[in-house]
Coordinates of C-alpha atoms and ligand atoms in Angstrom, one line a residue:
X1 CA 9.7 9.2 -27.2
X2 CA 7.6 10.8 -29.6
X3 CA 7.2 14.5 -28.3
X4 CA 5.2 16.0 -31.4
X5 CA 2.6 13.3 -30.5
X6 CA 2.9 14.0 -26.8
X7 CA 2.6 17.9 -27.3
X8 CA -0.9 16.7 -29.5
X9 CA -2.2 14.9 -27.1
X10 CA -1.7 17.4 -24.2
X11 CA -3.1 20.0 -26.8
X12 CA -6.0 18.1 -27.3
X13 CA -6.7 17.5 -23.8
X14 CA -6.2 21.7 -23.3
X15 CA -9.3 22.2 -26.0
X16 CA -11.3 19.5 -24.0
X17 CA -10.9 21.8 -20.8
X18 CA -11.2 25.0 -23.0
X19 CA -14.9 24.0 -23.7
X20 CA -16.0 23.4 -20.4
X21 CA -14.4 26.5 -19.2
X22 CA -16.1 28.4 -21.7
X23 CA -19.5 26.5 -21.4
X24 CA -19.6 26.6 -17.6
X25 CA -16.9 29.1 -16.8
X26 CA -16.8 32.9 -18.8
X27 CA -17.5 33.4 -22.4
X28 CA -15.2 34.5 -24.8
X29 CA -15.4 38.5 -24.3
X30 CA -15.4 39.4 -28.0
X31 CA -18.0 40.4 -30.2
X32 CA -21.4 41.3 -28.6
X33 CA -19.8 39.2 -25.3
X34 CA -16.8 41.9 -25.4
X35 CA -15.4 43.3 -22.2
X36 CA -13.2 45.8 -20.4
X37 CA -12.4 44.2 -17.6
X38 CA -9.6 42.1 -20.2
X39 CA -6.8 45.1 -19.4
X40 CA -5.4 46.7 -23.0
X41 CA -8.2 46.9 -26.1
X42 CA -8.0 47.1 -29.6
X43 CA -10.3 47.9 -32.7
X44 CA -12.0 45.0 -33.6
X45 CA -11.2 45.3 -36.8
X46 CA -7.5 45.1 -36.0
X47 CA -7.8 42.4 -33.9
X48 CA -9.5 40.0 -36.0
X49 CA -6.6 40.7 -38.8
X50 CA -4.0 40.2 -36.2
X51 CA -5.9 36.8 -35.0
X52 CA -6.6 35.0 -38.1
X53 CA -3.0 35.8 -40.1
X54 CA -1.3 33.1 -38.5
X55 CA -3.4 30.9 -40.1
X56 CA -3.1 32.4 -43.7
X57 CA 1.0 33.5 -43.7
X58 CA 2.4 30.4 -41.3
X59 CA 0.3 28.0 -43.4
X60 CA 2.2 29.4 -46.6
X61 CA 5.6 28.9 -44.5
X62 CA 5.1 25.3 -42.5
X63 CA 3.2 23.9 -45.4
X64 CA 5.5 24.7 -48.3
X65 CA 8.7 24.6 -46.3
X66 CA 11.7 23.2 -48.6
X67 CA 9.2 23.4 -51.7
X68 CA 7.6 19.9 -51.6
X69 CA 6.3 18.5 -54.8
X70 CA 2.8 17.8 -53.7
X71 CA -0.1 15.2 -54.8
X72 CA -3.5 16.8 -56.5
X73 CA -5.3 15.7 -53.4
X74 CA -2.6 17.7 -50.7
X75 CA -3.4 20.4 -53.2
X76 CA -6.8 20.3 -52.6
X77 CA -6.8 20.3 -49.0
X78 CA -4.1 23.2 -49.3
X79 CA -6.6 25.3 -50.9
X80 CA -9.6 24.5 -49.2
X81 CA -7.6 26.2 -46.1
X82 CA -6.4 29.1 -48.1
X83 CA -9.5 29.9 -49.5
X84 CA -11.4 29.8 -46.1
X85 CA -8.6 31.7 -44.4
X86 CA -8.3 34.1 -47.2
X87 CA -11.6 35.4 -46.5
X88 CA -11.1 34.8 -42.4
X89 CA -8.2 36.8 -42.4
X90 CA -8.6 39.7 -44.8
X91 CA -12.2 39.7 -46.5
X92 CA -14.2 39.2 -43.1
X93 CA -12.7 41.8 -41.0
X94 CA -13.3 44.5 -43.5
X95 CA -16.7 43.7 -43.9
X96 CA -17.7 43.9 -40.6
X97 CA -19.3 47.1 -39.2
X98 CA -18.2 47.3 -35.8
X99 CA -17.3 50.8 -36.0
X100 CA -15.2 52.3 -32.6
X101 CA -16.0 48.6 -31.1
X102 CA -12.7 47.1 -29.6
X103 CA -12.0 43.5 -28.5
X104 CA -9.3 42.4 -25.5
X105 CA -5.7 42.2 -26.5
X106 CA -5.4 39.6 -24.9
X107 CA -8.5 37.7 -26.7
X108 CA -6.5 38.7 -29.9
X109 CA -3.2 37.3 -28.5
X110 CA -4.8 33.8 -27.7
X111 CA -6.1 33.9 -31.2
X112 CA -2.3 34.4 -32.5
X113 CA -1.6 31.7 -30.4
X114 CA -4.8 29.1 -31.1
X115 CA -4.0 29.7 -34.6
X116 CA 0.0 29.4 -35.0
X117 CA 0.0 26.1 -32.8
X118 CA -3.1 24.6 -35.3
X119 CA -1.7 26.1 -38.0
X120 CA 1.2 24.5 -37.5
X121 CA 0.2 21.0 -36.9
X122 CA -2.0 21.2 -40.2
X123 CA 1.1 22.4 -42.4
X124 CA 3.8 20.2 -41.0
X125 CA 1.6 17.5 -41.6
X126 CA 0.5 18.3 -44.8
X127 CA 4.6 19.5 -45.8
X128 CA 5.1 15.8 -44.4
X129 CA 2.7 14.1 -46.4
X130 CA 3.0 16.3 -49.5
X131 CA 2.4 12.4 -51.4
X132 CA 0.8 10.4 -48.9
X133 CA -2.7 11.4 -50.8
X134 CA -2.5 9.7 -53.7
X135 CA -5.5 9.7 -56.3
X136 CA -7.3 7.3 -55.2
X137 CA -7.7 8.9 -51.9
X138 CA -10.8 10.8 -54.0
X139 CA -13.0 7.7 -54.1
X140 CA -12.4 7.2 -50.7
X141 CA -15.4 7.3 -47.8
X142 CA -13.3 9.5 -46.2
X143 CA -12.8 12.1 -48.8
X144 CA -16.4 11.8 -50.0
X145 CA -18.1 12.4 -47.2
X146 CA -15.6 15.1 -45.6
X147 CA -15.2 17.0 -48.6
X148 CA -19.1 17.7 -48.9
X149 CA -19.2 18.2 -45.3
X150 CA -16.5 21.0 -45.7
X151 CA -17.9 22.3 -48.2
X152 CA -22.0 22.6 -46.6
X153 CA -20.5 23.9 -43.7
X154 CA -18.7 26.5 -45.8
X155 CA -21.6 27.5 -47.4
X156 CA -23.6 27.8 -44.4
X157 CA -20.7 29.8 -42.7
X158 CA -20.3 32.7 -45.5
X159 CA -24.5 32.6 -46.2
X160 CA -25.1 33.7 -42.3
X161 CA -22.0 35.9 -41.9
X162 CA -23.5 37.7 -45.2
X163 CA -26.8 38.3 -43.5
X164 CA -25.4 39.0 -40.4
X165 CA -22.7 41.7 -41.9
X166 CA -26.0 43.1 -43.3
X167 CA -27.8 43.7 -40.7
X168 CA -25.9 47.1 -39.7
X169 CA -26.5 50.1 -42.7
X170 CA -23.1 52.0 -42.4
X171 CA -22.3 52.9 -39.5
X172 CA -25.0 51.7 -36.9
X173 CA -23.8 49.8 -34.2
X174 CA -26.5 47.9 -32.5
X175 CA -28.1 44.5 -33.0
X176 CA -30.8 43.2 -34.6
X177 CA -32.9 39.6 -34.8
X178 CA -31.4 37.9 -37.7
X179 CA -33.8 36.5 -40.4
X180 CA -34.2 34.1 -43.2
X181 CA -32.7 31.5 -44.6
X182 CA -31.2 28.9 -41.7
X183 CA -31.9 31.7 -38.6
X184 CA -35.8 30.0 -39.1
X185 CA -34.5 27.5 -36.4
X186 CA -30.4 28.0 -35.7
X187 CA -29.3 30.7 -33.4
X188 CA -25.9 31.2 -35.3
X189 CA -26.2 28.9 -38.3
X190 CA -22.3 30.5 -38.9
X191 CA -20.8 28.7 -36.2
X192 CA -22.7 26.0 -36.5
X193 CA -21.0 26.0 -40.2
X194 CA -17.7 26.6 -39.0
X195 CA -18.3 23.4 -36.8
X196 CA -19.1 21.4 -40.1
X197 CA -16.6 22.5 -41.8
X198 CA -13.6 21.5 -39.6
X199 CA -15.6 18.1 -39.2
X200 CA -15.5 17.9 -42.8
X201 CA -11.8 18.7 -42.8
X202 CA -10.9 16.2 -40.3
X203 CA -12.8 13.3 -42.2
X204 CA -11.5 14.5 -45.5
X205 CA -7.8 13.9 -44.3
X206 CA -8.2 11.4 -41.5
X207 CA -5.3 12.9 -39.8
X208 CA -4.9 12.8 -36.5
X209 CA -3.3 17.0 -36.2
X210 CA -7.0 18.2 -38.7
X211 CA -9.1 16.1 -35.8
X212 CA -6.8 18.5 -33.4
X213 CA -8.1 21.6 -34.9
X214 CA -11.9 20.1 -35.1
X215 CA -11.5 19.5 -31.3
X216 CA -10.4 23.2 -31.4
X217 CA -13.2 24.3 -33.2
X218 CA -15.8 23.3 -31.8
X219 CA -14.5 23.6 -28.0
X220 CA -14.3 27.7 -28.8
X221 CA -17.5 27.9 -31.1
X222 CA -20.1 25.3 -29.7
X223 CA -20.2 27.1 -26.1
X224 CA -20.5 30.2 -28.3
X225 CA -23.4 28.8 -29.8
X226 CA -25.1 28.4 -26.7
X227 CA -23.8 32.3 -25.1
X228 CA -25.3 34.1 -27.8
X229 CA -28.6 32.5 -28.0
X230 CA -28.9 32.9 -24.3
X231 CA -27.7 36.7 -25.1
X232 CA -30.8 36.9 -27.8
X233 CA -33.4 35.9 -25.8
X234 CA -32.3 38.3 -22.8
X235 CA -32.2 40.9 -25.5
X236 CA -35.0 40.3 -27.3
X237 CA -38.3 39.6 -25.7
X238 CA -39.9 39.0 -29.2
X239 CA -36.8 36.7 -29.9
X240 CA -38.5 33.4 -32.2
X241 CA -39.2 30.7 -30.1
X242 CA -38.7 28.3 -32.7
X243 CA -34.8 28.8 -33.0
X244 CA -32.5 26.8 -30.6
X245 CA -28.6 26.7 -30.6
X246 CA -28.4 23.7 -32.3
X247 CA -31.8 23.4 -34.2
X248 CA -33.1 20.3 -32.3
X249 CA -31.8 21.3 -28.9
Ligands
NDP301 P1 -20.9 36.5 -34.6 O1 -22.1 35.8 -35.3 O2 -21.0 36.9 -33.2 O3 -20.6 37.9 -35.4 C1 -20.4 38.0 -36.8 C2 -20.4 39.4 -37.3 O4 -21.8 39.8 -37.4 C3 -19.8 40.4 -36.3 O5 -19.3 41.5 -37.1 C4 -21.0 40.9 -35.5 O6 -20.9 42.2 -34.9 C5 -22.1 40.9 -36.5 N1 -23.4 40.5 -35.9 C6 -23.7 39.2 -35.4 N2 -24.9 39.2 -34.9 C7 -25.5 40.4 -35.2 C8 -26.8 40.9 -34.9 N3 -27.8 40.2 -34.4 N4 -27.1 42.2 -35.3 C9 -26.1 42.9 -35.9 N5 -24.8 42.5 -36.2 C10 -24.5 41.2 -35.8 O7 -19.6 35.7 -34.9 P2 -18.2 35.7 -34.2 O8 -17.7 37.1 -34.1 O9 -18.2 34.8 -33.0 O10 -17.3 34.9 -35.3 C11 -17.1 35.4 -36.6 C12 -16.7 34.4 -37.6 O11 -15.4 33.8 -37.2 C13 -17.7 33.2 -37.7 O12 -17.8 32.9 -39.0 C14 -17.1 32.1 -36.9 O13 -17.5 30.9 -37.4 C15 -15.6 32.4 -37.0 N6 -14.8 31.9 -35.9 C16 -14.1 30.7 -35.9 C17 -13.4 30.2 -34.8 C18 -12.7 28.9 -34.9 O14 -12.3 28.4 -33.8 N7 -12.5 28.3 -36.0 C19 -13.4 31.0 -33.5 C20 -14.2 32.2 -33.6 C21 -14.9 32.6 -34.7 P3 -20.2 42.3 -33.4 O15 -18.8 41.9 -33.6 O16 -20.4 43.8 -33.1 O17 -21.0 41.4 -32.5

């Protein structure tokens, strides 16, 4: 019996219940949604850097575990995850201005642990398959279409967390009504990237452990999509009646 595949499925099936628990259930308590009824709190700042590093230093380890020799296309997809995580794990966090904010422990523990189970499905898979990619996976549907997906949804991603880290001078703490550029009609055109982006992933490699993390992905973020434009429009009685959480809807 196959237990890797086993574990994937039941992992798969947890994300599936994940999003309806946090569409119809509680939302994620971190970030504006952050609460103290969670027990134990850290800074924000912290937590996001303990959170995401799974993803940058046990990539490194699974991935290049007994030094493969890898394919140009494996190297590709290697650093299209570094480069993301890079900024997720180090460059994001300091940007933010959350100053004295904290998030759950607990929230930041479940990141640890959402992050060292994907990351290491994606690195085992691509240690595994350090050759499976060979170059004329590059002319493939697959790669075509899910490398420009990835990287749309990246620049979408890093455009709205620019504006968004912008919106606080120095030390202010409160929120504003994003403008400009895709906030005309998204809600949180950053997520909505992020979603892209591990679409494009998943098509890129037609794997069945980067379709894991999409399932991932979007179970934690689309249900965020819809909490935080539900939170604008409670905030903000002004809030643009044009913008939805998914533009259409
Ligand atoms: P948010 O959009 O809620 O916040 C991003 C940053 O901007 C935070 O520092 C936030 O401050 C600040 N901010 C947001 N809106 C406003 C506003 N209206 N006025 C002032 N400041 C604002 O994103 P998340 O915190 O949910 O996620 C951050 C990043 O992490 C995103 O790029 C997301 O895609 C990614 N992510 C990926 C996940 C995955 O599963 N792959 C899971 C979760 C996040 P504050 O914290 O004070 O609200």
């Amino acid at each position: 019996m196959d237990y890797k595949l086993l574990f994937i499925y039941a992992w798969i099936a947890s994300g599936i219940i994940t999003f309806f628990y946090l569409l119809y259930g509680k939302t994620a308590p971190y970030g504006r949604h952050s609460s103290k009824n969670w027990g134990p709190m850290i800074s924000n700042k912290a937590g996001w850097i303990l959170m995401e590093s799974p993803a940058f230093f046990l990539f490194i380890a699974f991935t290049f575990y007994g030094n493969p020799s890898f394919s140009t296309v494996a190297w590709i997809f290697i650093i299209l995850w570094l480069i993301h995580y890079f900024n997720r794990t180090f460059i994001f966090p300091l940007r933010t201005r959350t100053k004295g904010k904290k998030m759950p422990l607990v929230i930041a523990l479940s990141g640890v642990a959402f992050n060292s189970v994907n990351t290491w499905l994606i690195g085992s898979y691509l240690n595994e398959n350090a050759q499976t990619y060979t170059e004329n996976w590059l002319s493939t549907p697959q790669f075509i279409i899910g490398f420009s997906l990835f990287v749309i949804g990246f620049v979408m991603n890093q455009r709205a967390d620019h504006i968004l880290l912008n919106l606080r001078k120095p030390g202010e703490t409160g929120y504003k009504i994003p403008q400009g550029s895709l906030f005309k009609r998204l809600s949180s055109p950053n997520l909505i990237g992020e979603m892209i982006e591990w679409t494009g992933y998943f098509i890129m490699l037609w794997s069945l452990p980067a379709f894991t993390f999409m399932v991932w992905t979007i179970a934690n973020l689309a249900p965020r999509v819809v909490a935080h434009h539900k939170w604008y429009k409670e905030k903000f009685e002004d809030y643009p009646k044009e913008r939805k959480p998914f533009g259409l809807f």
